[in-house]
Short mmCIF file of C-alpha atoms in Angstrom, two decimals:
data_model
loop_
_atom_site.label_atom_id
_atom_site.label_comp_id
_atom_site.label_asym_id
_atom_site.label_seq_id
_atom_site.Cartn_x
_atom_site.Cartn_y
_atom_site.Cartn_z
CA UNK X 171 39.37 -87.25 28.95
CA UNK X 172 39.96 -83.77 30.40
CA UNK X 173 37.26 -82.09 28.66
CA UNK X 174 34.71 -84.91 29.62
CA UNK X 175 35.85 -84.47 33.31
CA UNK X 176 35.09 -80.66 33.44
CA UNK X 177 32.18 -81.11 32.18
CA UNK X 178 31.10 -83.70 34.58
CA UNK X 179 32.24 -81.14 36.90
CA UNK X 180 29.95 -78.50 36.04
CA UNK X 181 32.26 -76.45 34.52
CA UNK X 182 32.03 -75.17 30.94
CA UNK X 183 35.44 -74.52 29.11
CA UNK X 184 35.89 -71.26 27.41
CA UNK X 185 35.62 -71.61 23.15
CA UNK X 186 39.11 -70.63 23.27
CA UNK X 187 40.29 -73.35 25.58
CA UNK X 188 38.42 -75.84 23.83
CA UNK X 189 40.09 -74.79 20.31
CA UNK X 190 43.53 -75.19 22.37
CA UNK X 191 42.96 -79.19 23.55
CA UNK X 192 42.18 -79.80 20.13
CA UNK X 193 45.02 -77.98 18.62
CA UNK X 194 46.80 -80.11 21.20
CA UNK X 195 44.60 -83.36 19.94
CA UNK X 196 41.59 -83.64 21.92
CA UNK X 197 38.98 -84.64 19.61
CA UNK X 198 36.12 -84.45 22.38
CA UNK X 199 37.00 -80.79 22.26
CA UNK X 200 36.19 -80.47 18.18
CA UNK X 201 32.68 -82.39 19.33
CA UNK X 202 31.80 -79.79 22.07
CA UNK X 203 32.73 -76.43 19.57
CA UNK X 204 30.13 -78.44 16.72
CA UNK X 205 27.66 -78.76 19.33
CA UNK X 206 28.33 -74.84 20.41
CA UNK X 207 28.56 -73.50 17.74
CA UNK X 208 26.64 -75.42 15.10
CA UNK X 209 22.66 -73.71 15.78
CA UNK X 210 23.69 -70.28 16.09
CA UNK X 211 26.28 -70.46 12.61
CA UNK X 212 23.14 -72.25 11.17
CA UNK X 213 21.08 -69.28 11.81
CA UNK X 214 23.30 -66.77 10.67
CA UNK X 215 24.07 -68.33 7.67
CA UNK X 216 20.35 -69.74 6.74
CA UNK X 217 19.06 -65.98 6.98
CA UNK X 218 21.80 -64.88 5.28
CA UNK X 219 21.25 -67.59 1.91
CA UNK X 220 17.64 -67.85 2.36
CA UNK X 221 17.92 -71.76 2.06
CA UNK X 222 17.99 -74.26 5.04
CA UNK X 223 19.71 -77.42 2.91
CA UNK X 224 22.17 -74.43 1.35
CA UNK X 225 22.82 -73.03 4.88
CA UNK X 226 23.72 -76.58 6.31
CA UNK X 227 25.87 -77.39 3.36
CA UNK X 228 27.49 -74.21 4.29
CA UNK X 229 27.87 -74.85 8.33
CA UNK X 230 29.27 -77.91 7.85
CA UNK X 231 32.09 -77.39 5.58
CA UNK X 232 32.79 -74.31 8.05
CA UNK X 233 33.46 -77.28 10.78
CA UNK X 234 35.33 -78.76 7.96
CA UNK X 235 37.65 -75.60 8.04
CA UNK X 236 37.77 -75.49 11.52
CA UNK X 237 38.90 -79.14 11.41
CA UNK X 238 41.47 -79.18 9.06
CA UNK X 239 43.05 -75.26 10.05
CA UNK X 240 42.73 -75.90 13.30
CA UNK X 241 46.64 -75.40 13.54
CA UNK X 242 46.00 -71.67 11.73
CA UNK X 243 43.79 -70.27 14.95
CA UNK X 244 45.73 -68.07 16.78
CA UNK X 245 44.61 -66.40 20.24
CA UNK X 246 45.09 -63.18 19.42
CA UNK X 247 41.62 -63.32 18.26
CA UNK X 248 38.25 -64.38 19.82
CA UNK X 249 37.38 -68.01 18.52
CA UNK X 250 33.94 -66.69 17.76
CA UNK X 251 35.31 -64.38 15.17
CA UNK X 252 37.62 -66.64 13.40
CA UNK X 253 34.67 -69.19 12.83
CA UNK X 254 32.20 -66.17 12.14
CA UNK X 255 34.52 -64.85 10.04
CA UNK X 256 34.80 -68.61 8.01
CA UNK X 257 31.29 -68.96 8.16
CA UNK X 258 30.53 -65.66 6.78
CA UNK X 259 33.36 -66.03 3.73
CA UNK X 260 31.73 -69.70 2.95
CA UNK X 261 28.05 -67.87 2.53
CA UNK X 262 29.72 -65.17 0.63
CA UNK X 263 31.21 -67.26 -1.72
CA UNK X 264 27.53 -68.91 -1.95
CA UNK X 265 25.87 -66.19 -2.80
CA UNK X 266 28.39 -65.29 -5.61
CA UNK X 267 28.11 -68.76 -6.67
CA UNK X 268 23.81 -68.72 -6.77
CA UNK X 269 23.82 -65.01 -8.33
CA UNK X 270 25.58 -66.50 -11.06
CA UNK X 271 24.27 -69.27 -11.65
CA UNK X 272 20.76 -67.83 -11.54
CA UNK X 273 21.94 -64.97 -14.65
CA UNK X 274 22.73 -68.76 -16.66
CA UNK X 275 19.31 -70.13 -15.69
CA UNK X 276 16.41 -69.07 -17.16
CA UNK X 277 14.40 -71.65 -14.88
CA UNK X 278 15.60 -69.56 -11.92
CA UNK X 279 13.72 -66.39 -13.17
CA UNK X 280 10.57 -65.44 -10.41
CA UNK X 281 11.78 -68.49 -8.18
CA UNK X 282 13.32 -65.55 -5.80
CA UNK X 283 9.62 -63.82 -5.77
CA UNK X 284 7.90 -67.32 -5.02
CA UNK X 285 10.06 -68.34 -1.92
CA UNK X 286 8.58 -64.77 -0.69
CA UNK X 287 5.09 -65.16 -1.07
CA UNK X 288 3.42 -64.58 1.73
CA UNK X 289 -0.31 -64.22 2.95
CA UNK X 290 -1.47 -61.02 3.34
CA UNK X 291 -4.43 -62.22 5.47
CA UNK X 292 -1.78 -63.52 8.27
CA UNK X 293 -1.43 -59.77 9.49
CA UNK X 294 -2.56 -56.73 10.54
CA UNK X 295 -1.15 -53.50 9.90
CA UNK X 296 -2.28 -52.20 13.22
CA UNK X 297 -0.54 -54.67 15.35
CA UNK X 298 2.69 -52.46 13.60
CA UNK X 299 2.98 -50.46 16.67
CA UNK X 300 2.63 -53.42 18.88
CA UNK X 301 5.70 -55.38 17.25
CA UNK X 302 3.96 -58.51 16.30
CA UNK X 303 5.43 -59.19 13.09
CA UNK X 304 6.08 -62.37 11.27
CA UNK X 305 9.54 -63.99 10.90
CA UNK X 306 8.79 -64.80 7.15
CA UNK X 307 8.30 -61.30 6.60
CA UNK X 308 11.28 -60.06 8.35
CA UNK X 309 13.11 -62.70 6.44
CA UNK X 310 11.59 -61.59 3.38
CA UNK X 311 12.43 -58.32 4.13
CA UNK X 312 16.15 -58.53 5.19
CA UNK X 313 16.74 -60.73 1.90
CA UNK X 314 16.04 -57.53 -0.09
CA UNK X 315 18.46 -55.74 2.21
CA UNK X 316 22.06 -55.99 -0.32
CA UNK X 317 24.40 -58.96 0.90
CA UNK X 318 26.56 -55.91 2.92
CA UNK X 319 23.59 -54.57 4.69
CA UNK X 320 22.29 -57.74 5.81
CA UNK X 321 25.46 -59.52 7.04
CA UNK X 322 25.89 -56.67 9.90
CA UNK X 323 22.35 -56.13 10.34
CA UNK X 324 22.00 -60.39 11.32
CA UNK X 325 25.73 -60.33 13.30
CA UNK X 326 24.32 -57.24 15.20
CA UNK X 327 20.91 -57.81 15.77
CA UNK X 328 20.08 -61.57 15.58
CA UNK X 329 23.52 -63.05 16.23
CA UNK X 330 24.10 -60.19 19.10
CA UNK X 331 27.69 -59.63 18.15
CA UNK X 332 29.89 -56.65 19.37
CA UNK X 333 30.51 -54.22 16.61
CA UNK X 334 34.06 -54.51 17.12
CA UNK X 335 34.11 -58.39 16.46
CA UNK X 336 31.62 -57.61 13.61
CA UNK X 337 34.24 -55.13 11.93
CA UNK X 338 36.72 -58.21 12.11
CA UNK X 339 34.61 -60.38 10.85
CA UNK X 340 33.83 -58.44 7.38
CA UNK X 341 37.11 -56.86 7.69
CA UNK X 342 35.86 -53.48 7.81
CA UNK X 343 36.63 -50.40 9.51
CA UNK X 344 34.21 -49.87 13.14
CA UNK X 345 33.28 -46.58 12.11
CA UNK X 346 31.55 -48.83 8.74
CA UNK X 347 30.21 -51.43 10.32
CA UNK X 348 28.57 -49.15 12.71
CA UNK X 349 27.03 -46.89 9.70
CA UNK X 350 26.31 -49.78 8.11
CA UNK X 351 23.95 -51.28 10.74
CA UNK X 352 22.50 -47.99 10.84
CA UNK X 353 21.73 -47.80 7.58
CA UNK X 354 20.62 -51.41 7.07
CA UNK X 355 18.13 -50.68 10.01
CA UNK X 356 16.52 -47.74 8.81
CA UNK X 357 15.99 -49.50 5.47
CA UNK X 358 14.80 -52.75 6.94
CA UNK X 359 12.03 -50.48 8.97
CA UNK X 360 11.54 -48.77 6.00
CA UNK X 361 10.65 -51.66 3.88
CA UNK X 362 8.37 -53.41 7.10
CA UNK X 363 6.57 -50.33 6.87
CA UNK X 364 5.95 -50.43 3.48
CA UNK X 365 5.08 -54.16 3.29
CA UNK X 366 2.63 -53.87 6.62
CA UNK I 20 15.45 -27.36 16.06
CA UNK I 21 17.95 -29.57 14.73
CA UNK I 22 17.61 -31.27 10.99
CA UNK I 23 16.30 -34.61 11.03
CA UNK I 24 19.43 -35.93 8.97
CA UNK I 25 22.24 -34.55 11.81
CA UNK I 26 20.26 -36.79 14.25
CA UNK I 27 19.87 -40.04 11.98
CA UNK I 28 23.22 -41.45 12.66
CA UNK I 29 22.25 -41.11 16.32
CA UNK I 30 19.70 -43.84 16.20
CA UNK I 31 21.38 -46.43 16.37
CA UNK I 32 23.37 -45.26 19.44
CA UNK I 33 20.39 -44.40 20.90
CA UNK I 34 19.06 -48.12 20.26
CA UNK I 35 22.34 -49.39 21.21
CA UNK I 36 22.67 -47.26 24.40
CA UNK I 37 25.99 -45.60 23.49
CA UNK I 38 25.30 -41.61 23.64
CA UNK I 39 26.10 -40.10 26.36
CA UNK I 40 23.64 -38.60 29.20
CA UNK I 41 23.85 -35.14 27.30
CA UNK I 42 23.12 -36.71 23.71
CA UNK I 43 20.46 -38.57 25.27
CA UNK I 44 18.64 -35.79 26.83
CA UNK I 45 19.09 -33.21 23.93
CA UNK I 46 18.12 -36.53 21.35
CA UNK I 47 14.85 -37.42 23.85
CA UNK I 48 14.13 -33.28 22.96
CA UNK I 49 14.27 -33.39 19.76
CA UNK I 50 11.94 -36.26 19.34
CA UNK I 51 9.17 -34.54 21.28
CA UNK I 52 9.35 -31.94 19.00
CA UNK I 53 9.45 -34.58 16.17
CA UNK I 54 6.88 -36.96 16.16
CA UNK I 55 7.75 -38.53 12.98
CA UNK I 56 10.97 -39.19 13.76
CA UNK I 57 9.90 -40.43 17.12
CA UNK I 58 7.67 -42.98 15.24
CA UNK I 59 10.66 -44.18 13.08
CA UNK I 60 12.71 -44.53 16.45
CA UNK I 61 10.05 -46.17 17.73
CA UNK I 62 9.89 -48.64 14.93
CA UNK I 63 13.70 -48.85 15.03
CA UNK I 64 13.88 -50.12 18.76
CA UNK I 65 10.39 -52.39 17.83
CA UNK I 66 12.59 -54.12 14.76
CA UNK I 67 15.48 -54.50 16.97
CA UNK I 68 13.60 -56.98 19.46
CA UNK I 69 11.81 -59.16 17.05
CA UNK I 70 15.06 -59.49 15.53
CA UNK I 71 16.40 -60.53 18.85
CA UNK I 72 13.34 -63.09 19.27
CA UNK I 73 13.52 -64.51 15.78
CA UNK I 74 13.40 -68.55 16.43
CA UNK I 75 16.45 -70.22 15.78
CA UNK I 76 16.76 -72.51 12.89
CA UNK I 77 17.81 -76.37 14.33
CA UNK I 78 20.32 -78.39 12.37
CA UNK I 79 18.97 -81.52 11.18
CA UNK I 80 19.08 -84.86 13.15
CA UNK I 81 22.11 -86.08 11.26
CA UNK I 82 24.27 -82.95 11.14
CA UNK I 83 26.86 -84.36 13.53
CA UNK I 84 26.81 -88.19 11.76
CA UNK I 85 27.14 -86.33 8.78
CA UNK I 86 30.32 -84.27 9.82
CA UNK I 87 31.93 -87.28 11.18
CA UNK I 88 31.89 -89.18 7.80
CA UNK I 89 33.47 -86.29 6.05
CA UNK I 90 36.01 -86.02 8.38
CA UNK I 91 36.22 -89.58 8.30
CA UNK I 92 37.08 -89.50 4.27
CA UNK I 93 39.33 -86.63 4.33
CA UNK I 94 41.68 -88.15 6.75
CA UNK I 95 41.89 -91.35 4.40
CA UNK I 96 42.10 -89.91 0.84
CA UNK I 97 44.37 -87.50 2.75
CA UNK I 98 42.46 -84.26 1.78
CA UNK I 99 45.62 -82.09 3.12
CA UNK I 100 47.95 -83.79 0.92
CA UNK I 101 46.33 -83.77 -2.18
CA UNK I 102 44.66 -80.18 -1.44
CA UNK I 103 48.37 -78.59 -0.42
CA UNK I 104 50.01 -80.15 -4.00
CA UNK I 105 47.06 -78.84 -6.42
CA UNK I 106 47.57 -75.46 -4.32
CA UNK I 107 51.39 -75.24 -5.20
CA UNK I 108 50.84 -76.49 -8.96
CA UNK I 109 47.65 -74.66 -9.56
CA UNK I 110 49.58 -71.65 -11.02
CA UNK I 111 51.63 -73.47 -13.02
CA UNK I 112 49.15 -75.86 -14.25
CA UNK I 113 46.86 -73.09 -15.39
CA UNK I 114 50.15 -71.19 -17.20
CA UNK I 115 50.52 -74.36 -19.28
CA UNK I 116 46.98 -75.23 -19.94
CA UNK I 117 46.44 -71.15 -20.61
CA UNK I 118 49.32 -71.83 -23.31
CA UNK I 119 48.34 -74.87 -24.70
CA UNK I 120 44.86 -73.20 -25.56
CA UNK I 121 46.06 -70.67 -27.38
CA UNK I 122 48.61 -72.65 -29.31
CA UNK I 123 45.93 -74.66 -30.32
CA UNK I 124 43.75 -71.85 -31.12
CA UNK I 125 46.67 -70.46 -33.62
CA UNK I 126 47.68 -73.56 -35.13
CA UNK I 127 43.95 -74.33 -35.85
CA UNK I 128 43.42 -70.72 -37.04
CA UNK I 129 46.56 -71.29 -39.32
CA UNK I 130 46.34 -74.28 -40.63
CA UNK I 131 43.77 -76.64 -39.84
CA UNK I 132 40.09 -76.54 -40.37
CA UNK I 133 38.01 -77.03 -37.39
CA UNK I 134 36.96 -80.42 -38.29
CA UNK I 135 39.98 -81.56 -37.82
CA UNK I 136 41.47 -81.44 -41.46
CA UNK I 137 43.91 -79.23 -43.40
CA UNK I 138 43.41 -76.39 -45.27
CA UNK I 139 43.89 -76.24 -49.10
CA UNK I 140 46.35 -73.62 -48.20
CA UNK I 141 48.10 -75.59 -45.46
CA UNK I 142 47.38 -78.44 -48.51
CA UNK I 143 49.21 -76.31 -51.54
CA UNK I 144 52.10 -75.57 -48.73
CA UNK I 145 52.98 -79.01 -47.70
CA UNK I 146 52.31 -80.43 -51.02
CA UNK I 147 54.72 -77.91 -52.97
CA UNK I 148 57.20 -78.04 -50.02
CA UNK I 149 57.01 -81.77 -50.54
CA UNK I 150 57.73 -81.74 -54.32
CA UNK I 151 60.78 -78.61 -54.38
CA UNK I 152 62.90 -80.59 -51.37
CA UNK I 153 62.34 -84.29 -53.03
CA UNK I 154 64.01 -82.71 -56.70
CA UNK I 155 67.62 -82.16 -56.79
CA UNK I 156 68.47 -78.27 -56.00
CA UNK I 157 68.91 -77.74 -60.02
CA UNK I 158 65.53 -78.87 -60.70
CA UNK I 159 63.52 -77.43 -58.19
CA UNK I 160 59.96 -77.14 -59.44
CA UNK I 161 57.67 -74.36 -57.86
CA UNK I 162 53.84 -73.80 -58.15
CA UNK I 163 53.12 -70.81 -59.85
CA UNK I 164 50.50 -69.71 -57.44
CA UNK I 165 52.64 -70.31 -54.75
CA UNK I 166 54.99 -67.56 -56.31
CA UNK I 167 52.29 -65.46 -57.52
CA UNK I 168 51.27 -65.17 -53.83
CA UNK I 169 54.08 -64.85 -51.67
CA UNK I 170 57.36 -63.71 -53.72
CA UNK I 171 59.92 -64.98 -50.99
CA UNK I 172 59.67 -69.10 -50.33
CA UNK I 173 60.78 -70.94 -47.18
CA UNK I 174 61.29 -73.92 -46.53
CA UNK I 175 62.40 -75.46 -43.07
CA UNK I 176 66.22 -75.91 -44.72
CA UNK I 177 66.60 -72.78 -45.99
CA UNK I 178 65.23 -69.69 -47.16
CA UNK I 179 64.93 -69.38 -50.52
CA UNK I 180 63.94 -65.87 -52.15
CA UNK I 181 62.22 -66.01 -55.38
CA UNK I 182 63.14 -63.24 -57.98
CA UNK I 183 61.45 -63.21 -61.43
CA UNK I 184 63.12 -62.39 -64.22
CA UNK I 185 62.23 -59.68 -66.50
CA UNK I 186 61.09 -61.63 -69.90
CA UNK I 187 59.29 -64.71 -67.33
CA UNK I 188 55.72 -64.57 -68.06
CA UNK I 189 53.55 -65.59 -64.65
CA UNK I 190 49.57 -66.61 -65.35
CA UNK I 191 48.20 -65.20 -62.20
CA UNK I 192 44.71 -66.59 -63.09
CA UNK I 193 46.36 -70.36 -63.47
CA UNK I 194 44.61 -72.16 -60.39
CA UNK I 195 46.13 -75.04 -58.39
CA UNK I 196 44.69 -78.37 -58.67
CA UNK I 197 45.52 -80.53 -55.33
CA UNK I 198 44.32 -84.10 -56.16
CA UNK I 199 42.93 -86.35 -52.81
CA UNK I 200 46.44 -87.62 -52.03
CA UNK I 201 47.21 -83.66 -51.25
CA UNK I 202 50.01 -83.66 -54.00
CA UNK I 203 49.58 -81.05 -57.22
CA UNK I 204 49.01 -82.11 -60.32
CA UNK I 205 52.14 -81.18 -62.32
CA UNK I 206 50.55 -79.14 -65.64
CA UNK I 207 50.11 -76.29 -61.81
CA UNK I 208 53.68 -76.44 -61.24
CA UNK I 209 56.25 -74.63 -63.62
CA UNK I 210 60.37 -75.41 -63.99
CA UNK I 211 62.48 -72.55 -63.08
CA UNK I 212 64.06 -71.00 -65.80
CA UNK I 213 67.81 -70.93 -65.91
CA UNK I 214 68.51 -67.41 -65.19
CA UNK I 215 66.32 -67.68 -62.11
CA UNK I 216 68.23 -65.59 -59.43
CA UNK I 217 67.75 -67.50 -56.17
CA UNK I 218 69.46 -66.10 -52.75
CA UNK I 219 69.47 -67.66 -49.57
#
């Protein structure tokens, strides 16, 4: 197949070249956006939920979209955006879904606290300055951030996404996004502090 | 010296390198003669990197497998098909079923109990209804609660409008007795007088 020849070639195929051999019916090309695409949309959306199994559930019915709309993918925009922006409406919908759910379950009560827990032995608040701080408290800390806040702050600064593709994405204004991040960062070193 | 707040929305273009060589240079002064807000910068471009160097998470072994098989079953229970036709009928669907709830609602509200069985009003109604259209029109016989609580009388062949006459005496107290069959008993039921004025 074409794709499996340019890649014995060396040569890596743009996303938006491999989205247009499988709009044209190359199913290798569907295999190499998965393999892509699939760690970096699992990272975005597992710190985003807060739950690994949730998070895959969540990446895989994004390939699912991709899949079955792959007709609806036009190149006016980056591929990146289109299945950040899927990604990100899938983990929105999630987190609707588990908000509600959790004001019908009385089980569910404190659960959110638990999953935080964290030893306080593990750190020292003088190692601050030096920036050695734990991932499970900067997860902890960016799940208190409010869903807005913390889908820019993980596009920007974990994902590395350009603000403008980060304003299509949420479908907001640059200006926004970009005092949104702001924001979002000021309050996430805000609350490090505190917790430290 | 500038207030702290003009400067805040200039930290993250500092971070992100987008002021300009002047902003820089009069933002780079103004820390030095804030160290607090030097120490939040600080923390700012500190959060930034470990961010940056957060591990990645790793899908699990069978993420791909996984994928595959539901591909697999959409494309033979034909997920487009099916998904496009409940799409186009959703709306209509949900008009009906929207309808058919609150039709039942009424009609249970109305007339039947919410065990499932009538009403000894729905009861006295059908049962008198019954009795008036199987008598000849000259002999109609009406329950006298039945007049005592609604003067005008319909049934579903015509309308007929119940006037008392001056000299007819009504018991308003007289109950009606429905036996298990749902007809009533006949001392409940009284024979309309002969200068009964009906209109329809």
């Amino acid at each position: 197949m074409e794709g499996r020849e340019e890649q014995s070639k060396g040569k890596k195929p743009s996303d938006e070249e491999l989205i247009a051999r499988f709009q044209q019916g190359d199913i290798y090309a569907f295999d190499l956006i998965v393999k892509r695409y699939k760690q970096q949309l699992l990272n975005f959306v597992f710190r985003f939920l807060n739950n690994r199994e949730l998070a895959e559930d969540v990446v895989q019915e994004t390939f699912l979209r991709v899949y079955r709309k792959r007709h609806a993918y036009k190149q006016v925009a980056k591929f990146s955006t289109w299945i950040y922006t899927i990604a990100g409406n899938l983990s929105r919908t999630e987190l609707r879904r588990r908000k509600r759910r959790k004001l019908f379950s009385l089980s569910d009560i404190g659960m959110e606290e638990k999953d935080y827990e964290i030893a306080s032995d593990e750190f020292n608040p003088e190692k601050y300055t030096n920036t050695v701080m734990h991932e499970k408290i900067i997860q902890r800390e960016i799940n208190k951030l409010s869903s807005k806040f913390r889908e820019v702050i993980l596009l920007r600064d974990v994902q590395g996404l350009a603000y403008e593709e980060i304003a299509e994405i949420v479908n907001v204004p640059l200006g926004t996004v970009k005092s949104r991040v702001n924001r979002a960062r000021l309050r996430l070193q805000e609350q490090l502090k505190k917790s430290l | 010296m500038q207030k702290s707040r003009d400067y805040a929305e200039w930290y993250s273009r500092y971070i992100d390198d987008e002021l300009s060589a002047e902003e820089k240079q009069a933002f780079l002064k103004y820390l030095d003669e804030n160290p607090q807000e030097k120490a939040i910068v600080q923390r700012l471009q500190s959060l930034q990197q470990n961010l940056a160097q957060l591990p990645p998470t790793d899908t699990s072994e069978g993420f791909e497998t996984v994928l595959r098989t539901r591909i697999q079953i959409e494309k033979k229970i034909g997920y487009g098909a099916i998904h496009t036709f409940f799409q186009r009928w959703r709306m209509p669907f949900l008009g009906f079923a929207t309808a058919l709830v609150v039709f039942l609602v009424f009609s249970g509200l109305k007339g039947i109990r919410w065990d499932g069985m009538p009403t000894d009003e729905t009861a006295v109604n059908h049962a008198s209804m019954q009795n008036s259209l199987s008598l000849p029109a000259s002999n109609i016989n009406y329950t006298l609660d039945q007049f005592i609580a609604s003067p005008s009388y319909s049934t579903d062949a015509a309308s007929i409008h119940y006037q008392p006459a001056e000299d007819e005496t009504m018991n308003k107290n007289q109950g009606v007795v429905v036996d298990s069959t749902g007809k009533i008993k006949q001392e409940t039921t009284k024979t309309i007088p002969e200068n009964l004025q009906l209109s329809y």
